[in-house]
Coordinates of C-alpha atoms in Angstrom, one line a residue:
X1 CA 24.2 -69.5 -26.6
X2 CA 23.7 -72.9 -24.9
X3 CA 27.3 -73.8 -24.4
X4 CA 27.5 -72.5 -20.9
X5 CA 24.7 -74.9 -20.0
X6 CA 26.5 -77.7 -21.8
X7 CA 29.6 -77.0 -19.7
X8 CA 27.6 -77.1 -16.5
X9 CA 25.8 -80.3 -17.5
X10 CA 29.0 -82.1 -18.3
X11 CA 30.6 -80.8 -15.1
X12 CA 27.8 -82.6 -13.2
X13 CA 28.6 -85.9 -15.0
X14 CA 25.5 -85.8 -17.3
X15 CA 25.2 -86.0 -21.0
X16 CA 24.4 -83.5 -23.7
X17 CA 23.2 -83.9 -27.3
X18 CA 22.3 -81.2 -29.9
X19 CA 19.4 -81.3 -32.3
X20 CA 19.4 -78.5 -34.9
X21 CA 16.3 -77.4 -36.7
X22 CA 15.9 -74.8 -39.5
X23 CA 18.0 -73.4 -42.3
X24 CA 19.2 -70.5 -40.1
X25 CA 21.2 -72.9 -37.9
X26 CA 24.7 -73.6 -39.1
X27 CA 25.9 -77.1 -38.0
X28 CA 29.5 -76.2 -38.8
X29 CA 29.5 -74.2 -35.6
X30 CA 29.3 -77.4 -33.6
X31 CA 32.7 -78.6 -32.3
X32 CA 34.0 -82.1 -33.1
X33 CA 33.5 -83.1 -29.4
X34 CA 29.8 -82.1 -29.5
X35 CA 27.3 -84.9 -30.3
X36 CA 24.5 -84.1 -32.8
X37 CA 21.3 -86.0 -33.2
X38 CA 20.3 -85.9 -36.8
X39 CA 16.6 -86.9 -36.7
X40 CA 13.5 -86.9 -34.4
X41 CA 13.9 -90.7 -34.3
X42 CA 17.4 -90.2 -32.9
X43 CA 16.1 -87.8 -30.3
X44 CA 13.3 -90.2 -29.2
X45 CA 15.7 -93.1 -29.0
X46 CA 18.1 -91.0 -26.8
X47 CA 15.2 -90.1 -24.5
X48 CA 16.3 -86.8 -23.0
X49 CA 15.2 -85.9 -19.5
X50 CA 15.0 -82.3 -20.5
X51 CA 14.9 -80.3 -23.7
X52 CA 16.4 -76.8 -23.4
X53 CA 15.3 -74.5 -26.1
X54 CA 16.4 -70.9 -26.9
X55 CA 13.5 -70.5 -29.3
X56 CA 9.7 -70.0 -29.1
X57 CA 8.4 -73.5 -29.8
X58 CA 9.4 -77.2 -29.3
X59 CA 7.6 -80.3 -30.5
X60 CA 5.5 -82.1 -28.0
X61 CA 6.5 -85.5 -29.5
X62 CA 10.1 -85.1 -28.2
X63 CA 10.5 -86.7 -24.8
X64 CA 11.5 -84.8 -21.7
X65 CA 10.3 -81.7 -19.9
X66 CA 10.5 -78.7 -22.1
X67 CA 12.5 -75.7 -20.8
X68 CA 12.3 -72.2 -22.3
X69 CA 15.7 -70.5 -22.1
X70 CA 15.1 -67.5 -24.4
X71 CA 17.2 -66.4 -27.3
X72 CA 17.7 -62.9 -26.0
X73 CA 16.3 -60.2 -23.8
X74 CA 12.9 -58.5 -24.3
X75 CA 13.5 -55.6 -26.8
X76 CA 9.8 -54.7 -26.6
X77 CA 9.1 -55.9 -30.1
X78 CA 5.3 -56.3 -30.8
X79 CA 3.9 -59.2 -32.8
X80 CA 1.1 -59.0 -35.3
X81 CA -1.4 -59.6 -32.5
X82 CA -0.3 -56.4 -30.9
X83 CA 1.4 -58.2 -28.0
X84 CA 5.0 -58.2 -26.8
X85 CA 6.4 -61.3 -28.5
X86 CA 8.7 -62.0 -25.5
X87 CA 5.7 -62.9 -23.4
X88 CA 3.7 -64.8 -26.0
X89 CA 2.6 -68.2 -24.6
X90 CA 2.6 -70.9 -27.3
X91 CA 1.8 -73.7 -24.9
X92 CA 5.0 -75.6 -25.6
X93 CA 7.0 -75.3 -22.3
X94 CA 6.8 -76.8 -18.9
X95 CA 9.3 -74.4 -17.4
X96 CA 10.5 -70.9 -18.2
X97 CA 13.9 -69.9 -16.8
X98 CA 13.7 -66.1 -16.5
X99 CA 16.5 -63.6 -16.6
X100 CA 15.4 -61.2 -13.9
X101 CA 12.4 -59.4 -12.3
X102 CA 11.5 -57.7 -15.7
X103 CA 10.7 -61.1 -17.2
X104 CA 10.0 -63.2 -14.1
X105 CA 7.1 -61.1 -12.8
X106 CA 5.1 -61.1 -16.1
X107 CA 5.7 -64.8 -16.5
X108 CA 4.5 -65.5 -13.0
X109 CA 1.3 -63.7 -13.8
X110 CA 1.0 -65.7 -17.0
X111 CA 1.7 -68.9 -15.1
X112 CA -1.1 -68.1 -12.7
X113 CA -3.4 -67.4 -15.7
X114 CA -2.6 -70.5 -17.8
X115 CA -1.5 -73.0 -15.1
X116 CA 0.4 -75.0 -17.7
X117 CA 4.0 -74.1 -16.8
X118 CA 6.3 -73.1 -14.0
X119 CA 8.6 -70.2 -13.7
X120 CA 12.1 -69.9 -12.1
X121 CA 14.3 -66.8 -11.9
X122 CA 17.7 -68.1 -12.8
X123 CA 19.5 -65.5 -14.9
X124 CA 20.5 -66.2 -18.5
X125 CA 23.1 -68.9 -19.0
X126 CA 24.4 -67.3 -22.2
X127 CA 26.0 -64.5 -20.1
X128 CA 27.9 -66.8 -17.7
X129 CA 31.2 -66.4 -19.5
X130 CA 30.9 -62.6 -19.5
X131 CA 31.2 -62.6 -15.7
X132 CA 34.2 -64.9 -15.5
X133 CA 37.8 -64.2 -16.1
X134 CA 38.5 -66.9 -18.7
X135 CA 36.7 -65.3 -21.7
X136 CA 39.0 -65.2 -24.7
X137 CA 39.8 -61.7 -26.0
X138 CA 40.5 -62.0 -29.8
X139 CA 39.6 -58.4 -30.5
X140 CA 42.1 -56.7 -28.2
X141 CA 45.1 -55.3 -30.1
X142 CA 48.3 -54.8 -28.1
X143 CA 49.5 -51.3 -28.2
X144 CA 46.3 -49.8 -29.6
X145 CA 44.8 -47.8 -26.7
X146 CA 42.1 -46.1 -28.6
X147 CA 38.5 -46.4 -27.2
X148 CA 36.6 -49.2 -28.9
X149 CA 33.1 -48.6 -30.3
X150 CA 30.9 -51.7 -31.0
X151 CA 28.2 -51.1 -33.6
X152 CA 25.4 -53.6 -33.7
X153 CA 22.1 -53.5 -35.5
X154 CA 18.9 -55.6 -35.8
X155 CA 17.8 -57.0 -39.1
X156 CA 14.2 -55.7 -39.0
X157 CA 13.8 -53.1 -41.8
X158 CA 11.6 -50.8 -39.6
X159 CA 14.0 -50.9 -36.7
X160 CA 17.5 -51.2 -38.2
X161 CA 19.7 -48.1 -38.5
X162 CA 22.5 -49.9 -40.4
X163 CA 21.7 -48.3 -43.7
X164 CA 20.9 -44.9 -42.3
X165 CA 24.1 -44.4 -40.4
X166 CA 26.5 -46.0 -42.9
X167 CA 28.1 -42.9 -44.2
X168 CA 28.4 -41.5 -40.6
X169 CA 30.1 -44.6 -39.4
X170 CA 32.3 -44.6 -42.4
X171 CA 33.3 -41.0 -41.7
X172 CA 33.9 -41.6 -38.0
X173 CA 36.0 -44.7 -38.8
X174 CA 38.1 -42.7 -41.3
X175 CA 38.9 -40.1 -38.6
X176 CA 40.6 -42.8 -36.7
X177 CA 40.0 -41.5 -33.2
X178 CA 38.3 -44.7 -32.2
X179 CA 38.6 -48.4 -33.2
X180 CA 35.3 -49.8 -34.5
X181 CA 34.0 -53.3 -34.3
X182 CA 30.8 -54.0 -36.4
X183 CA 28.5 -57.0 -35.9
X184 CA 25.0 -57.6 -37.3
X185 CA 22.2 -60.0 -36.7
X186 CA 22.6 -63.1 -38.9
X187 CA 19.4 -62.2 -40.8
X188 CA 20.8 -58.8 -41.9
X189 CA 20.5 -58.2 -45.6
X190 CA 23.6 -59.3 -47.6
X191 CA 23.9 -56.0 -49.4
X192 CA 24.1 -54.1 -46.1
X193 CA 26.6 -56.6 -44.8
X194 CA 28.7 -56.3 -47.9
X195 CA 28.8 -52.5 -47.7
X196 CA 30.2 -52.6 -44.2
X197 CA 32.7 -55.3 -45.0
X198 CA 34.2 -52.9 -47.6
X199 CA 35.0 -50.6 -44.7
X200 CA 37.4 -53.1 -43.1
X201 CA 40.6 -51.3 -42.2
X202 CA 42.9 -50.7 -39.2
X203 CA 40.1 -48.5 -37.8
X204 CA 37.1 -50.8 -38.4
X205 CA 36.7 -54.6 -38.3
X206 CA 33.5 -56.3 -39.5
X207 CA 33.0 -59.4 -37.4
X208 CA 30.9 -62.5 -38.3
X209 CA 30.7 -64.8 -35.3
X210 CA 28.4 -67.1 -33.3
X211 CA 29.8 -65.8 -30.0
X212 CA 29.3 -62.1 -29.4
X213 CA 30.5 -62.2 -25.8
X214 CA 34.2 -61.4 -26.6
X215 CA 32.9 -58.4 -28.7
X216 CA 30.9 -57.1 -25.8
X217 CA 33.9 -57.5 -23.5
X218 CA 36.3 -55.7 -26.0
X219 CA 34.2 -52.5 -26.5
X220 CA 34.0 -49.4 -24.3
X221 CA 30.8 -48.1 -25.7
X222 CA 28.1 -49.4 -28.1
X223 CA 26.2 -47.8 -31.0
X224 CA 22.9 -49.6 -31.6
X225 CA 19.2 -49.2 -32.5
X226 CA 16.7 -51.5 -30.9
X227 CA 18.5 -54.9 -31.0
X228 CA 18.3 -56.8 -27.7
X229 CA 22.1 -57.2 -27.8
X230 CA 22.3 -53.7 -26.3
X231 CA 20.9 -55.1 -23.1
X232 CA 23.8 -57.6 -22.9
X233 CA 26.2 -54.8 -23.4
X234 CA 24.6 -52.7 -20.6
X235 CA 24.8 -55.6 -18.2
X236 CA 28.6 -55.0 -18.1
X237 CA 28.0 -51.6 -16.8
X238 CA 28.9 -50.0 -20.1
X239 CA 27.0 -47.2 -21.8
X240 CA 25.0 -47.5 -25.1
X241 CA 24.2 -44.8 -27.6
X242 CA 21.1 -45.6 -29.6
X243 CA 19.9 -44.1 -32.9
X244 CA 16.1 -43.6 -33.1
X245 CA 15.4 -46.1 -30.3
X246 CA 11.7 -46.4 -29.7
X247 CA 11.9 -46.0 -26.0
X248 CA 12.8 -42.9 -24.1
X249 CA 14.9 -44.5 -21.4
X250 CA 17.3 -42.8 -19.1
X251 CA 19.7 -45.7 -19.2
X252 CA 20.3 -45.1 -22.9
X253 CA 21.8 -42.1 -24.7
X254 CA 19.4 -41.8 -27.6
X255 CA 19.9 -39.6 -30.7
X256 CA 17.7 -38.9 -33.6
X257 CA 20.0 -37.0 -36.0
X258 CA 23.2 -38.3 -37.6
X259 CA 25.2 -35.3 -36.4
X260 CA 24.3 -36.3 -32.8
X261 CA 26.1 -39.6 -33.0
X262 CA 29.7 -38.4 -32.3
X263 CA 28.8 -36.1 -29.4
X264 CA 26.7 -38.8 -27.8
X265 CA 29.6 -41.3 -28.1
X266 CA 32.0 -38.8 -26.7
X267 CA 29.7 -38.2 -23.7
X268 CA 29.1 -41.9 -23.2
X269 CA 32.8 -42.6 -23.1
X270 CA 33.1 -40.2 -20.1
X271 CA 30.6 -42.4 -18.2
X272 CA 28.6 -39.6 -16.6
X273 CA 27.6 -40.6 -13.0
X274 CA 23.9 -40.0 -13.5
X275 CA 23.9 -42.2 -16.6
X276 CA 25.9 -45.0 -14.9
X277 CA 23.4 -44.9 -12.0
X278 CA 20.5 -45.3 -14.3
X279 CA 22.3 -48.2 -16.1
X280 CA 22.9 -50.0 -12.8
X281 CA 19.3 -49.7 -11.7
X282 CA 18.1 -51.0 -15.1
X283 CA 20.5 -53.9 -14.9
X284 CA 19.2 -54.9 -11.4
X285 CA 15.7 -55.1 -12.9
X286 CA 16.7 -57.0 -16.1
X287 CA 19.4 -59.4 -14.9
X288 CA 20.7 -59.0 -11.3
X289 CA 22.9 -62.0 -11.4
X290 CA 26.6 -61.2 -11.9
X291 CA 28.2 -64.4 -10.6
X292 CA 28.3 -66.4 -13.8
X293 CA 26.3 -69.2 -12.2
X294 CA 23.0 -68.9 -14.1
X295 CA 23.5 -72.2 -15.8
X296 CA 23.8 -73.9 -12.4
X297 CA 20.5 -72.3 -11.3
X298 CA 18.8 -73.4 -14.5
X299 CA 19.9 -77.0 -13.9
X300 CA 18.8 -76.9 -10.3
X301 CA 15.4 -75.7 -11.4
X302 CA 15.2 -78.4 -14.1
X303 CA 16.2 -81.2 -11.8
X304 CA 13.7 -80.0 -9.2
X305 CA 10.9 -80.2 -11.8
X306 CA 12.0 -83.6 -13.0
X307 CA 11.9 -84.8 -9.4
X308 CA 8.6 -83.2 -8.5
X309 CA 7.0 -84.0 -11.9
X310 CA 4.4 -81.9 -13.8
X311 CA 1.2 -83.6 -12.6
X312 CA 0.1 -80.4 -10.8
X313 CA 0.2 -78.5 -14.1
X314 CA -2.9 -78.2 -16.2
X315 CA -2.9 -80.1 -19.6
X316 CA -1.7 -77.9 -22.4
X317 CA -4.1 -77.0 -25.2
X318 CA -3.8 -79.4 -28.2
X319 CA -2.5 -76.7 -30.6
X320 CA -3.1 -79.2 -33.4
X321 CA -2.3 -76.8 -36.2
X322 CA 1.0 -75.7 -34.7
X323 CA 2.1 -79.3 -34.0
X324 CA 1.1 -80.4 -37.5
X325 CA 3.2 -77.7 -38.9
X326 CA 6.2 -78.8 -36.8
X327 CA 5.7 -82.4 -37.9
X328 CA 5.6 -81.3 -41.5
X329 CA 8.7 -79.2 -41.1
X330 CA 10.6 -82.0 -39.4
X331 CA 9.2 -84.7 -41.6
X332 CA 8.0 -86.7 -38.6
X333 CA 4.6 -88.4 -38.9
X334 CA 4.8 -91.2 -36.3
X335 CA 2.3 -91.1 -33.5
X336 CA 2.4 -92.6 -30.1

């Protein structure tokens, strides 16, 4: 997710180190050439100028300005407070680098309300390789010209359609008219993952990867539920069929019955002009940048904030409980 930023940073002659936190992060995905800091003490000794985070929180006791990059697009998920989680301010960041007007405008209003952070519309660095011609294509099969359907699903029990559509996906794959690629959120239940792995054949491939961009590039149409990965797919100008999506959006082909899945995919593969027009309008609102240079815009914004400083920002609330929890999780109790 952050590797396009790393590439841009190194291209500028600067340095990058990685600090991984949490059991859901697999350090084996780091490459031998990537430097990992193993402790908070290591991070503090390295003294980063900026800390770029694809998550929701970052410890205040790490040096450098704190930059929120986002770990995905706003899928409209509501937290237990009844608010859209994408726009929840946890008083951790100095700068939010937003993906497009859909996120920039709400964050500007929040910046005016709180006064503790700045906002820049940069685009999402994760997508940079999607708009360049050097993206690897490991899922293309020479001589197989069938349309490719990518099926993705979120892990949330209330939103995921993976279990519900299993038999339908199995039947459609067995028919062999299309080639299927299946990829789930890393938190998806193991029993569901195992069921789909059993479907592996010349017609269906279950994929486990930390880089979904080649999958998005390889497919002609997507089947999904409410996972934010569907937005990444739409940003290629490709149609998405959703099953029981909560929104009634004209840029999606939504179905509520299993028997509607095949006709919807068939229609989407024809790329109806009205649907494609709605997709384009949506993409302009979500992420208008198609130049693959979002990482550069993020770095320009970060360097600008480093140069100007954060003295004009209001002090952040102490958030003692949150930071105590982070200290406990990270095992770091030094102060000062």
